[in-house]
Every structure is written in C-alpha cells, then in structure tokens.
PDB file of C-alpha atoms in Angstrom:
ATOM      1  CA  MET P   1     115.821 115.440  85.144  1.00 38.00           C
ATOM      2  CA  SER P   2     112.911 114.221  87.362  1.00 44.00           C
ATOM      3  CA  THR P   3     110.399 111.374  85.538  1.00 48.00           C
ATOM      4  CA  LEU P   4     106.835 111.741  85.783  1.00 43.00           C
ATOM      5  CA  SER P   5     106.404 109.097  88.642  1.00 45.00           C
ATOM      6  CA  GLU P   6     109.061 111.090  90.513  1.00 46.00           C
ATOM      7  CA  LEU P   7     107.624 114.337  90.202  1.00 40.00           C
ATOM      8  CA  LEU P   8     103.991 113.115  91.285  1.00 41.00           C
ATOM      9  CA  LEU P   9     105.585 110.970  94.231  1.00 45.00           C
ATOM     10  CA  GLY P  10     108.556 113.040  95.696  1.00 44.00           C
ATOM     11  CA  PRO P  11     111.723 111.883  95.611  1.00 41.00           C
ATOM     12  CA  LEU P  12     111.680 109.674  99.145  1.00 40.00           C
ATOM     13  CA  GLU P  13     108.226 108.062  97.981  1.00 54.00           C
ATOM     14  CA  PHE P  14     109.700 107.415  94.539  1.00 50.00           C
ATOM     15  CA  GLY P  15     112.583 105.881  95.661  1.00 57.00           C
ATOM     16  CA  PHE P  16     110.328 103.377  98.122  1.00 63.00           C
ATOM     17  CA  MET P  17     108.252 102.723  94.860  1.00 74.00           C
ATOM     18  CA  GLN P  18     111.235 102.068  92.811  1.00 80.00           C
ATOM     19  CA  ASN P  19     112.249  99.490  95.208  1.00 80.00           C
ATOM     20  CA  ALA P  20     108.802  98.007  95.394  1.00 81.00           C
ATOM     21  CA  LEU P  21     108.219  97.544  92.072  1.00 87.00           C
ATOM     22  CA  LEU P  22     111.487  96.000  91.210  1.00 89.00           C
ATOM     23  CA  VAL P  23     111.110  93.385  93.942  1.00 88.00           C
ATOM     24  CA  SER P  24     107.432  92.731  93.192  1.00 88.00           C
ATOM     25  CA  VAL P  25     108.613  92.212  89.339  1.00 91.00           C
ATOM     26  CA  VAL P  26     111.476  89.961  90.213  1.00 91.00           C
ATOM     27  CA  ALA P  27     109.261  87.577  92.633  1.00 89.00           C
ATOM     28  CA  ALA P  28     106.456  87.709  90.407  1.00 91.00           C
ATOM     29  CA  ALA P  29     108.327  86.665  86.961  1.00 93.00           C
ATOM     30  CA  VAL P  30     110.111  83.907  89.408  1.00 92.00           C
ATOM     31  CA  CYS P  31     106.898  82.491  90.647  1.00 92.00           C
ATOM     32  CA  GLY P  32     105.484  82.550  87.270  1.00 92.00           C
ATOM     33  CA  LEU P  33     108.291  80.424  85.755  1.00 93.00           C
ATOM     34  CA  LEU P  34     108.061  78.021  88.921  1.00 92.00           C
ATOM     35  CA  SER P  35     104.096  77.850  88.784  1.00 93.00           C
ATOM     36  CA  CYS P  36     104.362  75.985  85.126  1.00 93.00           C
ATOM     37  CA  TRP P  37     105.882  72.988  86.678  1.00 92.00           C
ATOM     38  CA  LEU P  38     103.885  72.713  90.013  1.00 91.00           C
ATOM     39  CA  VAL P  39     100.971  73.059  88.023  1.00 91.00           C
ATOM     40  CA  LEU P  40     101.760  70.375  85.493  1.00 89.00           C
ATOM     41  CA  MET P  41     103.290  67.851  88.195  1.00 87.00           C
ATOM     42  CA  GLY P  42     100.334  68.384  90.570  1.00 84.00           C
ATOM     43  CA  TRP P  43     102.559  69.762  93.287  1.00 84.00           C
ATOM     44  CA  SER P  44     100.441  72.810  94.221  1.00 81.00           C
ATOM     45  CA  LEU P  45      99.865  71.597  97.534  1.00 82.00           C
ATOM     46  CA  MET P  46     103.437  71.203  97.993  1.00 84.00           C
ATOM     47  CA  GLY P  47     103.968  74.708  97.257  1.00 82.00           C
ATOM     48  CA  GLU P  48     101.229  75.544  99.899  1.00 81.00           C
ATOM     49  CA  ALA P  49     103.245  73.566 102.447  1.00 85.00           C
ATOM     50  CA  VAL P  50     106.543  74.877 101.865  1.00 86.00           C
ATOM     51  CA  ALA P  51     105.171  78.600 101.932  1.00 84.00           C
ATOM     52  CA  HIS P  52     103.492  77.884 105.528  1.00 86.00           C
ATOM     53  CA  SER P  53     106.268  75.545 107.060  1.00 88.00           C
ATOM     54  CA  ILE P  54     109.054  78.563 106.763  1.00 87.00           C
ATOM     55  CA  LEU P  55     107.467  80.469 109.346  1.00 86.00           C
ATOM     56  CA  PRO P  56     109.129  79.372 112.272  1.00 90.00           C
ATOM     57  CA  GLY P  57     112.513  79.405 110.296  1.00 89.00           C
ATOM     58  CA  ILE P  58     111.687  83.002 109.772  1.00 84.00           C
ATOM     59  CA  VAL P  59     110.974  83.750 113.698  1.00 85.00           C
ATOM     60  CA  LEU P  60     114.186  81.713 114.976  1.00 89.00           C
ATOM     61  CA  ALA P  61     116.245  83.678 112.288  1.00 86.00           C
ATOM     62  CA  TYR P  62     114.988  86.815 113.421  1.00 82.00           C
ATOM     63  CA  ILE P  63     115.223  86.085 117.014  1.00 85.00           C
ATOM     64  CA  PHE P  64     119.243  84.730 116.600  1.00 87.00           C
ATOM     65  CA  GLY P  65     119.999  87.494 114.507  1.00 84.00           C
ATOM     66  CA  VAL P  66     120.556  85.814 111.129  1.00 85.00           C
ATOM     67  CA  PRO P  67     119.619  86.455 107.820  1.00 81.00           C
ATOM     68  CA  MET P  68     115.399  85.395 107.491  1.00 79.00           C
ATOM     69  CA  ALA P  69     116.367  83.797 104.194  1.00 79.00           C
ATOM     70  CA  VAL P  70     118.680  81.325 105.867  1.00 85.00           C
ATOM     71  CA  GLY P  71     116.076  80.360 108.414  1.00 87.00           C
ATOM     72  CA  ALA P  72     113.322  80.168 105.612  1.00 85.00           C
ATOM     73  CA  PHE P  73     115.299  78.007 103.386  1.00 86.00           C
ATOM     74  CA  VAL P  74     116.142  75.712 106.095  1.00 90.00           C
ATOM     75  CA  PHE P  75     112.704  75.050 107.289  1.00 91.00           C
ATOM     76  CA  GLY P  76     111.470  74.965 103.911  1.00 87.00           C
ATOM     77  CA  MET P  77     113.863  71.966 103.063  1.00 88.00           C
ATOM     78  CA  LEU P  78     113.141  70.309 106.491  1.00 91.00           C
ATOM     79  CA  ALA P  79     109.689  70.434 105.461  1.00 90.00           C
ATOM     80  CA  VAL P  80     110.352  68.803 102.243  1.00 86.00           C
ATOM     81  CA  ALA P  81     112.115  66.293 104.234  1.00 89.00           C
ATOM     82  CA  LEU P  82     109.505  65.320 106.565  1.00 90.00           C
ATOM     83  CA  ILE P  83     107.039  65.301 104.168  1.00 87.00           C
ATOM     84  CA  GLY P  84     108.867  62.488 101.898  1.00 84.00           C
ATOM     85  CA  GLY P  85     109.861  60.716 105.288  1.00 87.00           C
ATOM     86  CA  ILE P  86     106.398  60.400 106.646  1.00 89.00           C
ATOM     87  CA  SER P  87     104.720  59.325 103.230  1.00 83.00           C
ATOM     88  CA  THR P  88     107.562  56.297 102.395  1.00 83.00           C
ATOM     89  CA  SER P  89     107.900  55.319 106.017  1.00 86.00           C
ATOM     90  CA  SER P  90     104.094  54.909 106.746  1.00 84.00           C
ATOM     91  CA  THR P  91     100.857  54.144 105.129  1.00 84.00           C
ATOM     92  CA  LEU P  92      99.728  57.743 104.971  1.00 83.00           C
ATOM     93  CA  LYS P  93      98.920  59.212 101.795  1.00 84.00           C
ATOM     94  CA  HIS P  94     101.230  61.927 100.332  1.00 82.00           C
ATOM     95  CA  ASP P  95      98.471  64.775 100.769  1.00 83.00           C
ATOM     96  CA  THR P  96      97.950  63.493 104.149  1.00 89.00           C
ATOM     97  CA  ALA P  97     101.726  63.944 104.989  1.00 88.00           C
ATOM     98  CA  ILE P  98     101.492  67.318 103.577  1.00 89.00           C
ATOM     99  CA  GLY P  99      98.655  68.553 105.620  1.00 88.00           C
ATOM    100  CA  VAL P 100     100.517  67.046 108.988  1.00 91.00           C
ATOM    101  CA  VAL P 101     103.701  68.753 108.291  1.00 91.00           C
ATOM    102  CA  PHE P 102     102.921  72.253 106.912  1.00 88.00           C
ATOM    103  CA  THR P 103     100.138  72.929 109.752  1.00 91.00           C
ATOM    104  CA  SER P 104     102.288  71.598 112.449  1.00 94.00           C
ATOM    105  CA  LEU P 105     105.297  73.855 111.330  1.00 92.00           C
ATOM    106  CA  PHE P 106     102.537  76.783 110.817  1.00 90.00           C
ATOM    107  CA  ALA P 107     101.434  76.722 114.242  1.00 92.00           C
ATOM    108  CA  LEU P 108     104.794  76.397 115.863  1.00 92.00           C
ATOM    109  CA  GLY P 109     105.473  79.549 114.022  1.00 87.00           C
ATOM    110  CA  LEU P 110     102.431  81.509 115.366  1.00 85.00           C
ATOM    111  CA  VAL P 111     103.386  79.912 118.636  1.00 88.00           C
ATOM    112  CA  LEU P 112     106.884  81.736 118.610  1.00 86.00           C
ATOM    113  CA  ILE P 113     105.738  84.668 117.187  1.00 82.00           C
ATOM    114  CA  SER P 114     103.039  84.940 120.102  1.00 81.00           C
ATOM    115  CA  ARG P 115     106.476  84.888 122.441  1.00 80.00           C
ATOM    116  CA  THR P 116     108.570  87.414 120.486  1.00 75.00           C
ATOM    117  CA  PRO P 117     108.758  90.901 122.165  1.00 68.00           C
ATOM    118  CA  SER P 118     108.592  92.734 118.826  1.00 61.00           C
ATOM    119  CA  GLN P 119     106.026  91.470 116.529  1.00 54.00           C
ATOM    120  CA  THR P 120     105.684  94.142 113.886  1.00 50.00           C
ATOM    121  CA  HIS P 121     107.996  92.561 111.571  1.00 62.00           C
ATOM    122  CA  LEU P 122     107.109  89.372 111.681  1.00 62.00           C
ATOM    123  CA  GLN P 123     103.491  90.138 111.019  1.00 64.00           C
ATOM    124  CA  HIS P 124     105.252  92.027 107.794  1.00 69.00           C
ATOM    125  CA  ILE P 125     106.297  88.501 106.745  1.00 72.00           C
ATOM    126  CA  LEU P 126     102.534  87.091 107.013  1.00 70.00           C
ATOM    127  CA  PHE P 127     100.807  89.537 105.046  1.00 70.00           C
ATOM    128  CA  GLY P 128     103.844  91.053 103.075  1.00 71.00           C
ATOM    129  CA  ASN P 129     105.343  94.826 103.375  1.00 72.00           C
ATOM    130  CA  VAL P 130     106.548  95.594  99.751  1.00 75.00           C
ATOM    131  CA  LEU P 131     106.195  99.278 100.229  1.00 70.00           C
ATOM    132  CA  GLY P 132     109.031  99.031 102.790  1.00 71.00           C
ATOM    133  CA  THR P 133     111.512  97.256 100.746  1.00 73.00           C
ATOM    134  CA  SER P 134     115.004  98.558 101.473  1.00 74.00           C
ATOM    135  CA  ARG P 135     117.956  97.974  98.906  1.00 79.00           C
ATOM    136  CA  THR P 136     119.220  95.171 101.044  1.00 78.00           C
ATOM    137  CA  ASP P 137     116.061  93.674 100.546  1.00 76.00           C
ATOM    138  CA  LEU P 138     116.128  94.395  96.751  1.00 82.00           C
ATOM    139  CA  TYR P 139     119.755  93.226  96.438  1.00 85.00           C
ATOM    140  CA  GLN P 140     118.918  89.707  98.377  1.00 83.00           C
ATOM    141  CA  VAL P 141     115.432  89.300  95.732  1.00 85.00           C
ATOM    142  CA  LEU P 142     117.525  90.055  93.196  1.00 88.00           C
ATOM    143  CA  VAL P 143     120.512  87.416  93.700  1.00 88.00           C
ATOM    144  CA  LEU P 144     117.882  84.893  94.894  1.00 87.00           C
ATOM    145  CA  GLY P 145     115.687  85.163  91.747  1.00 89.00           C
ATOM    146  CA  ALA P 146     118.262  85.227  89.215  1.00 91.00           C
ATOM    147  CA  LEU P 147     119.890  82.035  90.920  1.00 91.00           C
ATOM    148  CA  THR P 148     116.238  80.115  90.908  1.00 91.00           C
ATOM    149  CA  ALA P 149     115.335  81.784  87.158  1.00 91.00           C
ATOM    150  CA  ALA P 150     118.977  80.638  85.841  1.00 93.00           C
ATOM    151  CA  VAL P 151     118.433  76.880  87.227  1.00 93.00           C
ATOM    152  CA  LEU P 152     115.111  76.476  86.267  1.00 92.00           C
ATOM    153  CA  LEU P 153     115.880  77.796  82.561  1.00 90.00           C
ATOM    154  CA  ILE P 154     119.155  76.058  82.196  1.00 92.00           C
ATOM    155  CA  LYS P 155     117.712  72.500  83.011  1.00 90.00           C
ATOM    156  CA  ARG P 156     113.971  73.099  81.729  1.00 90.00           C
ATOM    157  CA  ARG P 157     114.098  70.192  79.471  1.00 90.00           C
ATOM    158  CA  ASP P 158     114.878  67.754  82.051  1.00 91.00           C
ATOM    159  CA  PHE P 159     112.344  69.248  84.330  1.00 91.00           C
ATOM    160  CA  THR P 160     109.471  69.286  81.524  1.00 90.00           C
ATOM    161  CA  LEU P 161     110.240  65.451  80.531  1.00 90.00           C
ATOM    162  CA  LEU P 162     109.976  64.860  84.479  1.00 88.00           C
ATOM    163  CA  ALA P 163     106.476  67.065  84.535  1.00 87.00           C
ATOM    164  CA  PHE P 164     105.275  64.845  81.419  1.00 87.00           C
ATOM    165  CA  ASP P 165     106.697  61.643  81.783  1.00 86.00           C
ATOM    166  CA  ARG P 166     108.671  60.628  85.074  1.00 86.00           C
ATOM    167  CA  THR P 167     108.983  56.602  83.730  1.00 87.00           C
ATOM    168  CA  PHE P 168     110.398  57.563  80.422  1.00 88.00           C
ATOM    169  CA  ALA P 169     112.846  60.210  82.224  1.00 86.00           C
ATOM    170  CA  HIS P 170     114.208  57.573  84.294  1.00 86.00           C
ATOM    171  CA  THR P 171     114.530  54.927  81.162  1.00 89.00           C
ATOM    172  CA  ILE P 172     116.945  57.619  79.457  1.00 89.00           C
ATOM    173  CA  GLY P 173     119.118  57.557  82.513  1.00 87.00           C
ATOM    174  CA  LEU P 174     117.825  61.227  84.321  1.00 86.00           C
ATOM    175  CA  SER P 175     117.861  60.899  87.861  1.00 87.00           C
ATOM    176  CA  THR P 176     113.909  61.561  88.567  1.00 86.00           C
ATOM    177  CA  ALA P 177     114.711  61.705  92.670  1.00 84.00           C
ATOM    178  CA  GLY P 178     117.729  64.216  91.975  1.00 87.00           C
ATOM    179  CA  LEU P 179     115.455  66.611  89.439  1.00 89.00           C
ATOM    180  CA  SER P 180     112.271  66.381  92.084  1.00 87.00           C
ATOM    181  CA  ALA P 181     115.103  67.378  95.010  1.00 85.00           C
ATOM    182  CA  VAL P 182     116.135  70.157  92.970  1.00 89.00           C
ATOM    183  CA  LEU P 183     112.632  71.495  92.082  1.00 88.00           C
ATOM    184  CA  LEU P 184     111.585  71.497  95.750  1.00 85.00           C
ATOM    185  CA  MET P 185     115.037  73.364  96.863  1.00 86.00           C
ATOM    186  CA  LEU P 186     113.648  76.102  94.100  1.00 88.00           C
ATOM    187  CA  LEU P 187     110.460  76.080  95.581  1.00 88.00           C
ATOM    188  CA  ALA P 188     111.913  76.841  98.650  1.00 85.00           C
ATOM    189  CA  LEU P 189     114.193  79.508  97.168  1.00 85.00           C
ATOM    190  CA  THR P 190     111.281  81.106  95.367  1.00 87.00           C
ATOM    191  CA  THR P 191     109.240  81.069  98.325  1.00 85.00           C
ATOM    192  CA  VAL P 192     112.019  83.253 100.124  1.00 81.00           C
ATOM    193  CA  THR P 193     112.042  85.411  97.094  1.00 80.00           C
ATOM    194  CA  ALA P 194     108.446  86.466  97.146  1.00 82.00           C
ATOM    195  CA  LEU P 195     108.280  86.635 100.826  1.00 77.00           C
ATOM    196  CA  GLN P 196     108.927  90.394 101.161  1.00 66.00           C
ATOM    197  CA  THR P 197     106.255  91.375  98.533  1.00 71.00           C
ATOM    198  CA  LEU P 198     103.212  88.656  99.288  1.00 76.00           C
ATOM    199  CA  GLY P 199     104.056  87.559 102.770  1.00 78.00           C
ATOM    200  CA  ILE P 200     103.634  83.892 103.425  1.00 77.00           C
ATOM    201  CA  ILE P 201      99.896  83.666 103.275  1.00 72.00           C
ATOM    202  CA  LEU P 202      99.476  84.808  99.896  1.00 79.00           C
ATOM    203  CA  VAL P 203     102.799  83.511  98.398  1.00 85.00           C
ATOM    204  CA  VAL P 204     101.391  80.124  97.468  1.00 85.00           C
ATOM    205  CA  ALA P 205      98.434  82.158  95.192  1.00 88.00           C
ATOM    206  CA  MET P 206     101.590  83.347  92.909  1.00 90.00           C
ATOM    207  CA  LEU P 207     102.950  79.826  92.884  1.00 90.00           C
ATOM    208  CA  VAL P 208      99.829  78.350  91.345  1.00 92.00           C
ATOM    209  CA  ILE P 209      97.433  80.954  89.768  1.00 94.00           C
ATOM    210  CA  PRO P 210     100.115  82.214  87.119  1.00 94.00           C
ATOM    211  CA  GLY P 211     100.834  78.693  85.831  1.00 93.00           C
ATOM    212  CA  ALA P 212      96.922  77.860  85.859  1.00 93.00           C
ATOM    213  CA  THR P 213      96.325  81.104  83.574  1.00 94.00           C
ATOM    214  CA  ALA P 214      98.899  80.174  81.236  1.00 94.00           C
ATOM    215  CA  LEU P 215      97.820  76.523  80.619  1.00 93.00           C
ATOM    216  CA  LEU P 216      94.317  77.501  79.757  1.00 93.00           C
ATOM    217  CA  VAL P 217      95.716  79.951  76.870  1.00 92.00           C
ATOM    218  CA  THR P 218      98.292  78.096  75.535  1.00 91.00           C
ATOM    219  CA  ARG P 219      98.929  74.474  73.916  1.00 87.00           C
ATOM    220  CA  THR P 220     102.978  73.898  74.218  1.00 89.00           C
ATOM    221  CA  PHE P 221     105.044  74.404  77.443  1.00 90.00           C
ATOM    222  CA  GLY P 222     107.360  77.230  75.921  1.00 89.00           C
ATOM    223  CA  PRO P 223     104.596  79.560  75.316  1.00 92.00           C
ATOM    224  CA  MET P 224     103.189  78.612  78.804  1.00 94.00           C
ATOM    225  CA  LEU P 225     106.275  79.588  80.230  1.00 93.00           C
ATOM    226  CA  ALA P 226     106.285  83.038  78.776  1.00 94.00           C
ATOM    227  CA  VAL P 227     102.883  83.575  79.349  1.00 95.00           C
ATOM    228  CA  ALA P 228     103.035  82.808  83.278  1.00 95.00           C
ATOM    229  CA  SER P 229     106.024  84.911  83.794  1.00 94.00           C
ATOM    230  CA  SER P 230     104.849  87.871  81.689  1.00 95.00           C
ATOM    231  CA  SER P 231     100.896  87.905  83.286  1.00 94.00           C
ATOM    232  CA  ALA P 232     102.668  87.453  86.812  1.00 94.00           C
ATOM    233  CA  VAL P 233     104.806  90.609  86.286  1.00 94.00           C
ATOM    234  CA  ALA P 234     101.955  92.391  84.885  1.00 95.00           C
ATOM    235  CA  SER P 235      99.805  91.745  88.068  1.00 94.00           C
ATOM    236  CA  ALA P 236     102.583  93.032  89.872  1.00 92.00           C
ATOM    237  CA  VAL P 237     103.104  96.364  88.209  1.00 92.00           C
ATOM    238  CA  VAL P 238      99.389  96.954  88.346  1.00 93.00           C
ATOM    239  CA  GLY P 239      99.029  95.664  91.655  1.00 91.00           C
ATOM    240  CA  VAL P 240     101.722  97.890  93.475  1.00 88.00           C
ATOM    241  CA  TYR P 241     100.711 100.723  91.783  1.00 89.00           C
ATOM    242  CA  ALA P 242      96.855 100.160  92.552  1.00 90.00           C
ATOM    243  CA  SER P 243      97.847  99.635  96.178  1.00 86.00           C
ATOM    244  CA  TYR P 244      99.660 102.927  96.571  1.00 84.00           C
ATOM    245  CA  TRP P 245      97.162 104.860  95.202  1.00 86.00           C
ATOM    246  CA  LEU P 246      93.988 103.264  96.442  1.00 87.00           C
ATOM    247  CA  ASP P 247      95.785 102.856  99.956  1.00 85.00           C
ATOM    248  CA  ILE P 248      95.336  98.793 100.042  1.00 84.00           C
ATOM    249  CA  ALA P 249      97.291  95.750 100.908  1.00 81.00           C
ATOM    250  CA  THR P 250      99.868  95.296  98.186  1.00 83.00           C
ATOM    251  CA  GLY P 251      99.948  91.571  98.258  1.00 84.00           C
ATOM    252  CA  GLY P 252      96.416  91.146  98.187  1.00 86.00           C
ATOM    253  CA  THR P 253      96.210  93.416  95.380  1.00 90.00           C
ATOM    254  CA  ILE P 254      98.444  91.767  93.454  1.00 91.00           C
ATOM    255  CA  VAL P 255      96.902  88.325  93.881  1.00 91.00           C
ATOM    256  CA  LEU P 256      93.599  89.883  92.881  1.00 94.00           C
ATOM    257  CA  VAL P 257      94.895  91.297  89.496  1.00 95.00           C
ATOM    258  CA  GLN P 258      96.286  87.786  88.572  1.00 94.00           C
ATOM    259  CA  ALA P 259      93.141  86.372  89.878  1.00 94.00           C
ATOM    260  CA  ALA P 260      91.378  88.535  87.276  1.00 95.00           C
ATOM    261  CA  GLN P 261      93.539  87.645  84.577  1.00 95.00           C
ATOM    262  CA  PHE P 262      92.741  83.853  85.344  1.00 95.00           C
ATOM    263  CA  THR P 263      89.277  84.416  85.183  1.00 94.00           C
ATOM    264  CA  ALA P 264      89.303  86.310  81.997  1.00 94.00           C
ATOM    265  CA  ALA P 265      91.468  83.119  80.581  1.00 93.00           C
ATOM    266  CA  TYR P 266      88.864  80.850  82.028  1.00 93.00           C
ATOM    267  CA  LEU P 267      86.173  82.360  80.162  1.00 91.00           C
ATOM    268  CA  PHE P 268      87.294  83.605  76.961  1.00 89.00           C
ATOM    269  CA  ALA P 269      90.391  81.557  76.296  1.00 86.00           C
ATOM    270  CA  PRO P 270      89.629  80.284  72.644  1.00 82.00           C
ATOM    271  CA  ARG P 271      89.906  76.540  72.993  1.00 81.00           C
ATOM    272  CA  LYS P 272      89.958  76.117  76.585  1.00 81.00           C
ATOM    273  CA  GLY P 273      87.824  78.756  77.923  1.00 78.00           C
ATOM    274  CA  LEU P 274      84.075  78.335  79.078  1.00 83.00           C
ATOM    275  CA  LEU P 275      82.477  80.273  76.457  1.00 82.00           C
ATOM    276  CA  GLY P 276      84.463  78.977  73.650  1.00 71.00           C
ATOM    277  CA  GLN P 277      83.655  75.297  74.840  1.00 73.00           C
ATOM    278  CA  ALA P 278      80.006  76.432  74.919  1.00 72.00           C
ATOM    279  CA  VAL P 279      80.019  78.066  71.387  1.00 69.00           C
ATOM    280  CA  ARG P 280      81.596  74.703  69.941  1.00 68.00           C
ATOM    281  CA  ARG P 281      78.994  72.466  71.401  1.00 69.00           C
ATOM    282  CA  HIS P 282      76.168  74.271  70.331  1.00 67.00           C
ATOM    283  CA  ARG P 283      77.474  74.967  66.824  1.00 65.00           C
ATOM    284  CA  PRO P 284      75.480  73.394  63.944  1.00 62.00           C
ATOM    285  CA  ALA P 285      77.651  70.984  62.382  1.00 56.00           C
ATOM    286  CA  ALA P 286      78.759  71.346  58.998  1.00 53.00           C
ATOM    287  CA  PRO P 287      76.308  69.422  56.262  1.00 55.00           C
ATOM    288  CA  ARG P 288      77.945  65.794  55.121  1.00 52.00           C
ATOM    289  CA  ILE P 289      77.502  64.927  51.366  1.00 49.00           C
ATOM    290  CA  ASP P 290      76.932  61.400  50.657  1.00 49.00           C
ATOM    291  CA  GLN P 291      79.950  59.771  49.313  1.00 47.00           C
ATOM    292  CA  ALA P 292      77.515  57.831  46.804  1.00 46.00           C
ATOM    293  CA  SER P 293      75.352  60.985  45.698  1.00 47.00           C
ATOM    294  CA  ALA P 294      78.569  63.202  45.296  1.00 45.00           C
ATOM    295  CA  SER P 295      80.178  60.335  42.908  1.00 47.00           C
ATOM    296  CA  THR P 296      76.736  60.135  40.932  1.00 48.00           C
ATOM    297  CA  GLU P 297      76.669  64.020  40.575  1.00 47.00           C
ATOM    298  CA  ARG P 298      80.492  63.547  39.319  1.00 47.00           C
ATOM    299  CA  THR P 299      79.335  61.300  36.516  1.00 48.00           C
ATOM    300  CA  THR P 300      76.358  63.023  35.346  1.00 48.00           C
TER     301      THR P 300
END
C-alpha cells in the first residue's frame, strides 16, 4: 500500500526523499550529540577547522578513486596534528594555529578543485547535495554515525568530566590527552558523516548550534544531550521537506531551522532566555518583614 508521501511525490522521488531524510536525521543526531561537548569545552573553532581542512583530502580521494570518507578522515586528523604541533612547538596561541592550518588546507582544497576536470561532484561537497543521496551514501552515513554515537554514549561520563574539570579527570587517573584525541577523532568522523547533507561550509553550524540551543534551555548534561540531538533531528526533518517543496538549498534550510530554534531559546528560555532575565530584573522584590516587628506581633 502506498504511503501519502509516496502518492504525493511519486515512487522515484519518494525513494530519493527517503534516502535524503534518513541521511539528514542520522547526521543531525550525531552532530547534535557531539556539539554538546564542543560547546562546553570551547572547541567550536576546532570544529570549524576540521570541517574546512578536510577539503583537500576529499579532492585527492576523488582524483585517485578512493572513498572520499577516507581522504576526509585522513586530512581531518592531519589538521588536528598540525594544530597541536604548531601550538606546542611555538609561542603562537591555539586559536592562531587553528586559523593558520585550516585556512591553508582549505585554500589547498580550492586550488585542487580548480585543477580537477569534473567539478560538479566536488561542488556538492562544499554546499551539500542531500537530495542526490544514493543507497551507498546512506549505508556509509549509517555506519559512521552509529560508530560515532556509540563511542560518545559509551564514554560520555569520561568526556563530560574532561569538559567540566580536566584537572580532576587527570587526578583520578583518566588520560586527558587520550580522551581529547578520541574526541577529535570523533569530530573528524562526524564531519565526514555530515558532508553529504550540509557540505563542508555548513557542517560547522550543526556542530555548534544544537549544543548552544540545549545549553540555554537545560540545567544538567543528560537533558542537554537529549535536547541537542532532538532539536537537530527536528531541524533536519523540517529542512529537508521545506527545501524540497520550496526548491531551495537543503543544507542552508536545515541550518536556518536550527538557527530559528536557537533564537527562540535565546529569547524565551525560562531561566537563561533574554526575556526571562529581563522580567526577573524588573520584578519587584517581595516585601521583607522585620524580624523584631514579627517577634513583637507574635508575643502580643
């Protein structure tokens, strides 16, 4: 029996939409989970660096006929290694090293694209092409997403302690350097997972906005994970369908929906929202009863 969506779209288009929706949901859920740690640890710029630095790896993988996920992952880890090496071996600050590495690698990728005969597919990597998702792409995203989510959830206590108190984590015997390395590796995997949906340029938005939204509306880390992941999934579903019916860019639409959720949280979150804080500042203080007067009234 045909579903309503299949009747409206047609069998062929329904198949493409089904692939696009599944890929978007998986990529958004994983980005939402990881974004919580990136926001808490102040690694948002690192997410941007990895997302842009993998471009030359994707182009080289395309040229030599190897899976693009392999090239993207290799150059993502190369960027992390270069940033760490420059930071520790020079007097430059960490953000300066990030800026030097990711702009240089991204520029290398653009040069390689300009010298590659067929540029159509590579342009999709920059800006996303979720409606052109194949079954092979879907299986790749499912495997990478499941692997990344499993590691994040299994090691969530260690990663959370690393985010909140790195010194205490080291004191109780956790390898802070090892945990940081694993988290950066997962960042590279997540970026590869989200490439098909958002493209390199917009991946960083989904690695930051869901966690920032959840931080505004929650008080503990468990609910923060749930809110970040669910808000990212909701933005993916709404963004895919809206982009199809309105004939607009899918990646940009997904990010705009997520940005609208952040705006709502920023304004209306009960405790941390802008309007809530304004109301509390202007709310008149409750009258205080003088203790001596109260004591006199009780005795009389």
